[in-house]
Amino acid sequence: MTAPGVLIAGAGPAGSVTALLLARAGIDVRVIERARFPRRKVCGEYLNSGAVEALARLGVLAAVEAVSAPLRGVRLVAPGAPAVTLPFSRPACACARDVLDTVLLEAAVAAGAVVERARVEDVIVEDARCTGVRVRTEDGALEDRRARIVVGADGIGSVVARKLGLSKPPRRGARYAVGGHYAGFGAFDEHVEMYVGAGAYFALNPLSEISANVMVVVPKQRLAEWSRDVDAGVGGAAAALGRGVRSFEGATRLGARVSIGPLSHEVRRVSVPGALLVGDAAGFLDPFTGQGIFLALTGAEHAAAAIAQGLRDPAREGAAFAEYGRWRASDLTWRRRLCKTVALLVDVPPLARRAARGLARFPDAGATLIDAVAGAIPPQRAFRPAVLGRLLS
Ligand SMILES: Cc1cc2nc3c(=O)[nH]c(=O)nc-3n(C[C@H](O)[C@H](O)[C@H](O)COP(=O)(O)OP(=O)(O)OC[C@H]3O[C@@H](n4cnc5c(N)ncnc54)[C@H](O)[C@@H]3O)c2cc1C
């Protein structure tokens, strides 16, 4: 097996799109994925308008739209405040991850990327440079795979980040998510529905007229209390959060229940000589605002540009990776700030009431906030006095 230019661990949106862009640039790229596709991924499966625009830039939007459902806005039900409905100003959609991720991986393969089914178990570092990964093959053998550049696109539990010594310990108090696909919730109207309260939430994302992605996100303690009957625990939490508008009554699960946690992954930096992290592997953003796929796609665009530059001119690799790291750190810092602000606005009753009044009085400020969360405009714009200042006035 000859060594490719680039080896990518993980075929989620970040890995497949990095592979797609590098293959299109004529670079020899191999993706190593542990799962057999199509595979489920724990996710709310909402693609915000920034993600939809990224898919259009990549030339794969038509393929994704053919297997997704359009979304017009989000309905938020917060404690002690009237429900608010916020329209999206640009197209957004719901797309099951087994389908979305297969479309993106197939696009990468069509562009020339090679896929190997194996689990990355370690990284190879020689003379302070990452020169490959150690994989467990389908036959159970442990083998080395070398490349000029290794990409860790292996998600929230990134082995590449951990083995390179880049992962920070998980944040204390991080939440857990449980959910799946369900039918029988009644009618949907192309809106994501979020029911929030006491550090938890229950989210419904309509995948079709009759089926929805359902996620219940709770503190770890709550999950531990449900160990005897998780379905009953999830149903009880959803009924309490749904406040009589939505509950699991009459709903039927389609396929397996999925869960993940702790919802936390932070890294010290996103590259070392010879290796770079992208997507969730490069830092996880709380899923409440649904920006992860957008970040995976835009991160892949920036990462692919840095990798291509490093391969063209190895003397420039350090500078290109450092520039990618600065972009990522700045973008993620602002998005984390925005997430925390939105979480406070919906979860603290006096703030939720004030924000609901502000949204009714200043719809333009609400639209800017939604556009910032949806990746349509830079996140910093939400922090202008004309936006958050007005909403809380
Ligand atoms: C509960 C929850 C709800 C969410 N809801 C939304 C939402 O509605 N909208 C949104 O935009 N984002 C959402 N997100 C975030 C979104 O799912 C992620 O940000 C996105 O999947 C990141 O893509 P990725 O390619 O970086 O990683 P992933 O999608 O996790 O892909 C990583 C890939 O790497 C593979 N892999 C992992 N380890 C190895 C290994 N050792 N060897 C080989 N392969 C490996 C995995 O099998 C997987 O295919 C949510 C996340 C959670 C947890």
CSV table of C-alpha atoms and ligand atoms in Angstrom, one decimal:
chain,number,residue,atom,x,y,z
A,1,MET,CA,0.0,0.0,0.0
A,2,THR,CA,1.6,3.3,-1.1
A,3,ALA,CA,1.5,6.3,1.4
A,4,PRO,CA,-1.1,8.9,0.3
A,5,GLY,CA,-0.5,12.6,0.7
A,6,VAL,CA,-3.3,12.9,3.3
A,7,LEU,CA,-4.8,10.4,5.7
A,8,ILE,CA,-8.1,11.4,7.2
A,9,ALA,CA,-9.5,9.7,10.3
A,10,GLY,CA,-13.3,9.8,10.3
A,11,ALA,CA,-15.9,10.2,7.5
A,12,GLY,CA,-18.4,12.5,9.1
A,13,PRO,CA,-19.1,15.9,7.4
A,14,ALA,CA,-15.7,17.3,8.4
A,15,GLY,CA,-13.7,14.3,7.2
A,16,SER,CA,-15.6,13.7,3.9
A,17,VAL,CA,-15.7,17.4,2.9
A,18,THR,CA,-11.9,17.8,3.7
A,19,ALA,CA,-11.4,14.7,1.5
A,20,LEU,CA,-13.7,16.0,-1.2
A,21,LEU,CA,-11.8,19.3,-1.5
A,22,LEU,CA,-8.4,17.8,-1.4
A,23,ALA,CA,-9.3,15.1,-4.0
A,24,ARG,CA,-10.7,17.8,-6.2
A,25,ALA,CA,-7.4,19.7,-5.9
A,26,GLY,CA,-5.7,16.5,-7.3
A,27,ILE,CA,-4.3,15.4,-3.9
A,28,ASP,CA,-4.0,11.8,-3.1
A,29,VAL,CA,-6.3,11.3,0.0
A,30,ARG,CA,-7.4,8.2,2.0
A,31,VAL,CA,-10.3,8.3,4.6
A,32,ILE,CA,-10.2,5.8,7.4
A,33,GLU,CA,-13.7,5.2,8.9
A,34,ARG,CA,-14.5,2.7,11.6
A,35,ALA,CA,-18.3,2.4,10.9
A,36,ARG,CA,-20.0,0.7,8.0
A,37,PHE,CA,-22.1,3.3,6.1
A,38,PRO,CA,-24.9,4.2,6.2
A,39,ARG,CA,-24.6,4.6,10.0
A,40,ARG,CA,-26.5,6.5,12.6
A,41,LYS,CA,-25.0,9.5,14.3
A,42,VAL,CA,-26.4,11.1,17.5
A,43,CYS,CA,-27.5,14.5,16.2
A,44,GLY,CA,-30.5,16.8,16.0
A,45,GLU,CA,-30.2,16.6,12.2
A,46,TYR,CA,-30.9,20.3,11.6
A,47,LEU,CA,-28.8,21.9,8.9
A,48,ASN,CA,-28.8,25.7,9.5
A,49,SER,CA,-28.6,28.2,6.6
A,50,GLY,CA,-24.8,28.5,6.9
A,51,ALA,CA,-24.6,24.7,6.4
A,52,VAL,CA,-27.0,24.9,3.4
A,53,GLU,CA,-24.9,27.7,1.9
A,54,ALA,CA,-21.7,25.6,2.4
A,55,LEU,CA,-23.3,22.6,0.7
A,56,ALA,CA,-24.2,24.8,-2.2
A,57,ARG,CA,-20.5,26.1,-2.5
A,58,LEU,CA,-19.4,22.4,-2.5
A,59,GLY,CA,-21.8,21.6,-5.3
A,60,VAL,CA,-23.7,18.9,-3.3
A,61,LEU,CA,-26.8,20.9,-2.3
A,62,ALA,CA,-29.1,19.3,-4.9
A,63,ALA,CA,-28.1,15.8,-3.7
A,64,VAL,CA,-28.8,16.8,-0.1
A,65,GLU,CA,-32.1,18.6,-0.8
A,66,ALA,CA,-33.4,15.5,-2.6
A,67,VAL,CA,-33.2,13.6,0.7
A,68,SER,CA,-34.1,16.4,3.2
A,69,ALA,CA,-37.1,18.3,4.5
A,70,PRO,CA,-37.3,22.1,4.4
A,71,LEU,CA,-37.4,24.1,7.6
A,72,ARG,CA,-39.0,27.6,8.0
A,73,GLY,CA,-38.1,28.5,11.5
A,74,VAL,CA,-37.7,27.6,15.2
A,75,ARG,CA,-40.4,27.6,17.9
A,76,LEU,CA,-39.0,28.1,21.4
A,77,VAL,CA,-40.9,27.3,24.6
A,78,ALA,CA,-39.0,28.6,27.6
A,79,PRO,CA,-40.0,28.5,31.3
A,80,GLY,CA,-42.3,31.4,32.4
A,81,ALA,CA,-42.3,33.1,29.0
A,82,PRO,CA,-44.7,33.1,26.1
A,83,ALA,CA,-43.7,30.7,23.2
A,84,VAL,CA,-41.8,32.5,20.4
A,85,THR,CA,-41.6,31.6,16.8
A,86,LEU,CA,-38.6,32.8,14.9
A,87,PRO,CA,-38.6,32.5,11.1
A,88,PHE,CA,-35.3,31.7,9.3
A,89,SER,CA,-34.4,34.4,6.7
A,90,ARG,CA,-32.6,31.8,4.5
A,91,PRO,CA,-33.2,28.2,3.6
A,92,ALA,CA,-32.5,25.6,6.2
A,93,CYS,CA,-33.4,21.9,6.3
A,94,ALA,CA,-33.6,18.6,8.3
A,95,CYS,CA,-31.7,15.7,7.0
A,96,ALA,CA,-31.1,12.3,8.6
A,97,ARG,CA,-27.4,11.9,9.3
A,98,ASP,CA,-27.1,8.3,7.8
A,99,VAL,CA,-28.3,9.9,4.5
A,100,LEU,CA,-26.4,13.2,4.7
A,101,ASP,CA,-23.1,11.6,5.6
A,102,THR,CA,-23.4,9.0,2.9
A,103,VAL,CA,-24.1,11.7,0.3
A,104,LEU,CA,-20.9,13.6,1.4
A,105,LEU,CA,-18.7,10.5,1.5
A,106,GLU,CA,-19.9,9.4,-1.9
A,107,ALA,CA,-19.1,12.9,-3.3
A,108,ALA,CA,-15.5,12.5,-1.8
A,109,VAL,CA,-15.1,9.1,-3.4
A,110,ALA,CA,-16.4,10.4,-6.8
A,111,ALA,CA,-13.8,13.1,-6.6
A,112,GLY,CA,-11.1,10.4,-6.1
A,113,ALA,CA,-10.8,9.8,-2.3
A,114,VAL,CA,-10.2,6.2,-1.2
A,115,VAL,CA,-12.0,4.9,1.8
A,116,GLU,CA,-10.7,2.2,4.1
A,117,ARG,CA,-12.8,0.6,6.8
A,118,ALA,CA,-10.7,0.4,10.0
A,119,ARG,CA,-10.4,1.9,13.4
A,120,VAL,CA,-7.7,4.4,14.1
A,121,GLU,CA,-6.1,3.4,17.5
A,122,ASP,CA,-3.0,5.5,17.7
A,123,VAL,CA,-0.8,8.1,15.9
A,124,ILE,CA,2.7,7.6,14.7
A,125,VAL,CA,5.1,10.4,15.7
A,126,GLU,CA,8.7,10.4,14.5
A,127,ASP,CA,11.2,13.2,15.1
A,128,ALA,CA,8.4,15.4,16.6
A,129,ARG,CA,6.3,15.0,13.5
A,130,CYS,CA,3.1,13.0,13.0
A,131,THR,CA,3.8,10.7,10.1
A,132,GLY,CA,0.8,8.4,10.2
A,133,VAL,CA,-1.7,6.4,12.2
A,134,ARG,CA,-2.0,2.9,13.6
A,135,VAL,CA,-5.2,1.1,12.6
A,136,ARG,CA,-7.1,-2.0,13.6
A,137,THR,CA,-8.2,-3.5,10.3
A,138,GLU,CA,-11.5,-5.3,9.6
A,139,ASP,CA,-9.6,-8.6,10.1
A,140,GLY,CA,-8.4,-7.5,13.5
A,141,ALA,CA,-4.7,-6.8,12.5
A,142,LEU,CA,-2.9,-3.8,13.8
A,143,GLU,CA,-1.2,-2.0,10.9
A,144,ASP,CA,0.5,1.3,10.2
A,145,ARG,CA,-0.7,3.8,7.6
A,146,ARG,CA,1.7,6.7,6.7
A,147,ALA,CA,1.0,10.0,5.0
A,148,ARG,CA,2.5,13.4,4.6
A,149,ILE,CA,-0.4,14.9,6.6
A,150,VAL,CA,-2.8,13.3,9.0
A,151,VAL,CA,-6.2,14.8,9.7
A,152,GLY,CA,-8.2,14.0,12.9
A,153,ALA,CA,-11.9,14.3,11.8
A,154,ASP,CA,-12.9,11.6,14.2
A,155,GLY,CA,-15.5,13.5,16.2
A,156,ILE,CA,-16.1,14.4,19.8
A,157,GLY,CA,-14.1,11.5,21.3
A,158,SER,CA,-11.2,12.1,18.8
A,159,VAL,CA,-8.5,9.4,19.2
A,160,VAL,CA,-6.2,11.5,17.1
A,161,ALA,CA,-6.6,14.6,19.4
A,162,ARG,CA,-6.1,12.5,22.5
A,163,LYS,CA,-3.1,10.5,21.2
A,164,LEU,CA,-1.4,13.7,20.0
A,165,GLY,CA,-1.9,15.1,23.6
A,166,LEU,CA,-4.2,17.9,22.3
A,167,SER,CA,-7.4,17.0,24.2
A,168,LYS,CA,-8.3,18.8,27.5
A,169,PRO,CA,-10.2,16.8,30.2
A,170,PRO,CA,-14.0,16.9,29.7
A,171,ARG,CA,-15.8,19.9,31.3
A,172,ARG,CA,-17.5,19.0,34.6
A,173,GLY,CA,-21.2,19.2,34.5
A,174,ALA,CA,-21.4,18.5,30.8
A,175,ARG,CA,-24.8,17.2,29.7
A,176,TYR,CA,-25.9,14.0,28.0
A,177,ALA,CA,-28.3,13.5,25.1
A,178,VAL,CA,-30.8,10.6,24.4
A,179,GLY,CA,-33.1,10.4,21.5
A,180,GLY,CA,-34.0,8.8,18.2
A,181,HIS,CA,-36.4,8.9,15.3
A,182,TYR,CA,-40.1,8.8,16.2
A,183,ALA,CA,-43.5,8.8,14.5
A,184,GLY,CA,-46.9,9.7,16.0
A,185,PHE,CA,-46.1,13.1,17.4
A,186,GLY,CA,-49.0,14.7,15.5
A,187,ALA,CA,-48.7,17.4,12.9
A,188,PHE,CA,-45.5,19.4,12.2
A,189,ASP,CA,-45.3,22.7,10.3
A,190,GLU,CA,-41.6,22.8,9.1
A,191,HIS,CA,-40.4,24.3,12.4
A,192,VAL,CA,-37.8,23.0,14.8
A,193,GLU,CA,-39.4,22.9,18.3
A,194,MET,CA,-37.4,23.5,21.4
A,195,TYR,CA,-38.8,23.0,24.9
A,196,VAL,CA,-36.4,24.3,27.5
A,197,GLY,CA,-36.1,24.4,31.3
A,198,ALA,CA,-33.8,23.8,34.3
A,199,GLY,CA,-30.7,23.1,32.4
A,200,ALA,CA,-32.4,20.5,30.1
A,201,TYR,CA,-34.2,20.6,26.8
A,202,PHE,CA,-36.4,18.5,24.5
A,203,ALA,CA,-36.0,19.2,20.8
A,204,LEU,CA,-38.1,18.0,17.8
A,205,ASN,CA,-36.9,18.3,14.3
A,206,PRO,CA,-39.4,17.2,11.6
A,207,LEU,CA,-37.7,14.9,9.1
A,208,SER,CA,-41.0,14.5,7.2
A,209,GLU,CA,-44.7,15.2,7.7
A,210,ILE,CA,-45.0,12.3,10.1
A,211,SER,CA,-41.5,11.5,11.5
A,212,ALA,CA,-39.2,13.6,13.7
A,213,ASN,CA,-35.8,13.5,15.2
A,214,VAL,CA,-36.2,13.8,18.9
A,215,MET,CA,-33.4,14.7,21.4
A,216,VAL,CA,-33.7,15.1,25.1
A,217,VAL,CA,-30.6,16.7,26.7
A,218,VAL,CA,-30.2,16.5,30.4
A,219,PRO,CA,-27.6,16.7,33.2
A,220,LYS,CA,-25.7,13.4,33.9
A,221,GLN,CA,-27.4,12.9,37.2
A,222,ARG,CA,-30.8,12.7,35.5
A,223,LEU,CA,-29.6,10.1,33.1
A,224,ALA,CA,-28.2,8.0,36.0
A,225,GLU,CA,-31.7,8.1,37.7
A,226,TRP,CA,-33.2,6.6,34.5
A,227,SER,CA,-31.0,3.6,34.4
A,228,ARG,CA,-33.9,1.2,35.1
A,229,ASP,CA,-36.1,2.5,32.3
A,230,VAL,CA,-34.5,5.0,30.0
A,231,ASP,CA,-37.6,5.3,27.7
A,232,ALA,CA,-39.8,6.1,30.7
A,233,GLY,CA,-37.2,8.7,31.9
A,234,VAL,CA,-37.0,10.3,28.5
A,235,GLY,CA,-40.8,10.4,28.2
A,236,GLY,CA,-41.2,11.9,31.6
A,237,ALA,CA,-38.6,14.6,31.0
A,238,ALA,CA,-40.2,15.4,27.6
A,239,ALA,CA,-43.7,15.6,29.1
A,240,ALA,CA,-42.5,18.1,31.8
A,241,LEU,CA,-40.5,20.2,29.3
A,242,GLY,CA,-43.2,20.0,26.6
A,243,ARG,CA,-45.7,21.6,29.1
A,244,GLY,CA,-48.8,20.0,27.6
A,245,VAL,CA,-47.9,21.1,24.0
A,246,ARG,CA,-45.8,18.0,23.2
A,247,SER,CA,-45.2,14.7,24.9
A,248,PHE,CA,-44.2,11.2,23.9
A,249,GLU,CA,-47.8,10.0,24.3
A,250,GLY,CA,-48.8,8.1,21.1
A,251,ALA,CA,-45.3,8.4,19.7
A,252,THR,CA,-43.4,5.3,18.4
A,253,ARG,CA,-39.7,5.0,18.1
A,254,LEU,CA,-38.4,4.1,14.6
A,255,GLY,CA,-35.3,2.1,15.1
A,256,ALA,CA,-32.8,2.2,17.9
A,257,ARG,CA,-32.6,4.7,20.7
A,258,VAL,CA,-29.3,6.6,20.6
A,259,SER,CA,-27.4,8.4,23.3
A,260,ILE,CA,-24.1,10.3,23.8
A,261,GLY,CA,-22.2,12.1,26.5
A,262,PRO,CA,-20.6,14.0,28.1
A,263,LEU,CA,-21.3,16.7,25.5
A,264,SER,CA,-17.9,18.2,25.8
A,265,HIS,CA,-14.6,18.2,24.0
A,266,GLU,CA,-12.0,21.0,24.0
A,267,VAL,CA,-8.5,21.0,22.7
A,268,ARG,CA,-5.3,22.9,23.5
A,269,ARG,CA,-4.6,23.7,19.9
A,270,VAL,CA,-5.7,22.2,16.5
A,271,SER,CA,-2.4,21.2,14.9
A,272,VAL,CA,1.0,19.8,15.4
A,273,PRO,CA,3.7,19.3,12.7
A,274,GLY,CA,2.2,16.9,10.2
A,275,ALA,CA,-1.3,16.7,11.7
A,276,LEU,CA,-4.4,18.9,12.0
A,277,LEU,CA,-7.9,18.5,13.7
A,278,VAL,CA,-11.2,19.5,12.0
A,279,GLY,CA,-14.9,19.4,13.0
A,280,ASP,CA,-15.8,18.2,16.4
A,281,ALA,CA,-12.3,16.7,16.9
A,282,ALA,CA,-11.1,20.3,16.9
A,283,GLY,CA,-13.5,21.4,19.7
A,284,PHE,CA,-17.2,20.7,20.4
A,285,LEU,CA,-19.9,23.3,20.6
A,286,ASP,CA,-22.9,22.7,22.8
A,287,PRO,CA,-25.6,21.3,20.4
A,288,PHE,CA,-28.4,23.6,21.6
A,289,THR,CA,-28.0,26.1,18.8
A,290,GLY,CA,-27.4,23.4,16.1
A,291,GLN,CA,-24.2,24.8,14.6
A,292,GLY,CA,-22.1,21.7,14.6
A,293,ILE,CA,-22.6,20.6,10.9
A,294,PHE,CA,-22.1,24.1,9.7
A,295,LEU,CA,-18.8,24.3,11.7
A,296,ALA,CA,-17.7,20.9,10.4
A,297,LEU,CA,-18.3,22.1,6.8
A,298,THR,CA,-16.7,25.5,7.1
A,299,GLY,CA,-13.8,24.0,9.2
A,300,ALA,CA,-13.2,21.5,6.4
A,301,GLU,CA,-13.0,24.3,3.8
A,302,HIS,CA,-10.4,26.2,5.9
A,303,ALA,CA,-8.5,23.0,6.8
A,304,ALA,CA,-8.3,21.8,3.2
A,305,ALA,CA,-6.9,25.2,2.1
A,306,ALA,CA,-4.2,25.0,4.9
A,307,ILE,CA,-3.3,21.4,4.0
A,308,ALA,CA,-3.0,22.1,0.3
A,309,GLN,CA,-0.7,25.0,1.1
A,310,GLY,CA,1.4,22.9,3.4
A,311,LEU,CA,1.7,20.2,0.7
A,312,ARG,CA,2.6,22.7,-2.0
A,313,ASP,CA,5.3,24.3,0.1
A,314,PRO,CA,6.3,22.3,3.1
A,315,ALA,CA,8.3,25.3,4.5
A,316,ARG,CA,4.9,27.1,4.8
A,317,GLU,CA,3.1,24.2,6.6
A,318,GLY,CA,3.6,25.7,10.1
A,319,ALA,CA,2.3,29.1,9.0
A,320,ALA,CA,-0.7,27.7,7.1
A,321,PHE,CA,-1.7,25.5,10.1
A,322,ALA,CA,-1.2,28.4,12.5
A,323,GLU,CA,-3.5,30.6,10.3
A,324,TYR,CA,-6.2,27.8,10.4
A,325,GLY,CA,-5.8,27.6,14.2
A,326,ARG,CA,-6.3,31.4,14.6
A,327,TRP,CA,-9.5,31.3,12.4
A,328,ARG,CA,-10.8,28.3,14.3
A,329,ALA,CA,-10.1,29.7,17.8
A,330,SER,CA,-11.7,33.1,17.0
A,331,ASP,CA,-14.8,31.6,15.3
A,332,LEU,CA,-15.3,29.0,18.1
A,333,THR,CA,-14.8,31.6,20.9
A,334,TRP,CA,-17.6,33.8,19.4
A,335,ARG,CA,-19.9,30.9,18.8
A,336,ARG,CA,-19.4,29.5,22.3
A,337,ARG,CA,-20.2,33.0,23.7
A,338,LEU,CA,-23.3,33.1,21.5
A,339,CYS,CA,-24.4,29.7,22.7
A,340,LYS,CA,-24.0,30.6,26.3
A,341,THR,CA,-25.9,33.9,25.8
A,342,VAL,CA,-28.8,32.1,24.0
A,343,ALA,CA,-28.9,29.4,26.7
A,344,LEU,CA,-29.2,32.1,29.4
A,345,LEU,CA,-31.9,33.9,27.5
A,346,VAL,CA,-34.0,30.8,27.2
A,347,ASP,CA,-33.3,29.1,30.5
A,348,VAL,CA,-33.5,32.0,33.1
A,349,PRO,CA,-37.3,32.9,33.4
A,350,PRO,CA,-36.9,36.7,33.9
A,351,LEU,CA,-34.5,36.9,31.0
A,352,ALA,CA,-36.7,34.7,28.9
A,353,ARG,CA,-39.7,36.9,29.5
A,354,ARG,CA,-37.7,40.0,28.7
A,355,ALA,CA,-36.3,38.5,25.5
A,356,ALA,CA,-39.8,37.3,24.4
A,357,ARG,CA,-41.0,41.0,24.8
A,358,GLY,CA,-37.9,42.3,23.0
A,359,LEU,CA,-38.5,39.9,20.1
A,360,ALA,CA,-42.1,41.1,19.7
A,361,ARG,CA,-41.0,44.8,19.8
A,362,PHE,CA,-37.8,44.5,17.7
A,363,PRO,CA,-38.3,41.7,15.1
A,364,ASP,CA,-35.2,43.0,13.2
A,365,ALA,CA,-33.0,42.4,16.2
A,366,GLY,CA,-34.5,38.9,16.5
A,367,ALA,CA,-33.8,38.2,12.8
A,368,THR,CA,-30.1,39.3,13.3
A,369,LEU,CA,-29.8,37.0,16.3
A,370,ILE,CA,-31.2,34.0,14.4
A,371,ASP,CA,-29.0,34.8,11.4
A,372,ALA,CA,-25.9,34.9,13.6
A,373,VAL,CA,-26.8,31.6,15.3
A,374,ALA,CA,-27.7,30.1,11.9
A,375,GLY,CA,-24.2,30.9,10.4
A,376,ALA,CA,-25.6,33.3,7.9
A,377,ILE,CA,-23.7,36.3,9.4
A,378,PRO,CA,-20.7,36.4,11.7
A,379,PRO,CA,-21.6,35.6,15.3
A,380,GLN,CA,-20.0,38.9,16.6
A,381,ARG,CA,-23.0,40.8,15.0
A,382,ALA,CA,-25.3,39.4,17.6
A,383,PHE,CA,-23.4,41.2,20.3
A,384,ARG,CA,-24.1,44.7,18.8
A,385,PRO,CA,-26.2,47.0,21.1
A,386,ALA,CA,-28.8,47.1,18.3
A,387,VAL,CA,-29.3,43.4,18.7
A,388,LEU,CA,-28.8,41.9,22.2
A,389,GLY,CA,-29.0,45.3,23.8
A,390,ARG,CA,-32.5,45.9,22.3
A,391,LEU,CA,-33.8,42.4,23.0
A,392,LEU,CA,-33.0,42.9,26.7
A,393,SER,CA,-34.0,46.6,27.0
B,1,LIG,C1,-27.1,15.5,20.8
B,1,LIG,C2,-26.5,16.2,19.6
B,1,LIG,C3,-27.4,17.0,18.8
B,1,LIG,C4,-26.8,17.7,17.8
B,1,LIG,N1,-27.6,18.4,16.9
B,1,LIG,C5,-27.1,19.1,15.9
B,1,LIG,C6,-28.0,19.7,14.9
B,1,LIG,O1,-29.2,19.6,15.0
B,1,LIG,N2,-27.4,20.4,13.9
B,1,LIG,C7,-26.0,20.5,13.8
B,1,LIG,O2,-25.5,21.2,12.9
B,1,LIG,N3,-25.2,19.9,14.7
B,1,LIG,C8,-25.7,19.2,15.7
B,1,LIG,N4,-24.9,18.4,16.5
B,1,LIG,C9,-23.4,18.5,16.3
B,1,LIG,C10,-23.0,17.6,15.1
B,1,LIG,O3,-23.6,16.3,15.2
B,1,LIG,C11,-21.5,17.6,15.0
B,1,LIG,O4,-21.0,18.8,15.2
B,1,LIG,C12,-21.1,17.0,13.6
B,1,LIG,O5,-21.5,15.7,13.4
B,1,LIG,C13,-19.5,17.1,13.5
B,1,LIG,O6,-19.1,16.4,12.4
B,1,LIG,P1,-17.6,15.7,12.4
B,1,LIG,O7,-17.4,15.2,11.0
B,1,LIG,O8,-16.7,16.6,13.0
B,1,LIG,O9,-17.8,14.5,13.4
B,1,LIG,P2,-18.8,13.2,13.3
B,1,LIG,O10,-20.0,13.5,12.6
B,1,LIG,O11,-18.9,12.7,14.7
B,1,LIG,O12,-18.0,12.1,12.5
B,1,LIG,C14,-16.8,11.5,13.0
B,1,LIG,C15,-16.6,10.2,12.2
B,1,LIG,O13,-15.4,9.6,12.6
B,1,LIG,C16,-15.6,8.2,12.8
B,1,LIG,N5,-14.6,7.8,13.8
B,1,LIG,C17,-14.6,8.1,15.1
B,1,LIG,N6,-13.6,7.6,15.8
B,1,LIG,C18,-12.9,6.9,14.8
B,1,LIG,C19,-11.7,6.1,14.8
B,1,LIG,N7,-11.0,5.9,16.0
B,1,LIG,N8,-11.3,5.5,13.7
B,1,LIG,C20,-12.0,5.7,12.5
B,1,LIG,N9,-13.1,6.4,12.4
B,1,LIG,C21,-13.6,7.0,13.6
B,1,LIG,C22,-17.0,8.1,13.3
B,1,LIG,O14,-17.5,6.8,13.0
B,1,LIG,C23,-17.7,9.2,12.4
B,1,LIG,O15,-18.2,8.7,11.2
B,1,LIG,C24,-25.4,17.7,17.5
B,1,LIG,C25,-24.6,16.9,18.4
B,1,LIG,C26,-25.1,16.2,19.4
B,1,LIG,C27,-24.2,15.3,20.2
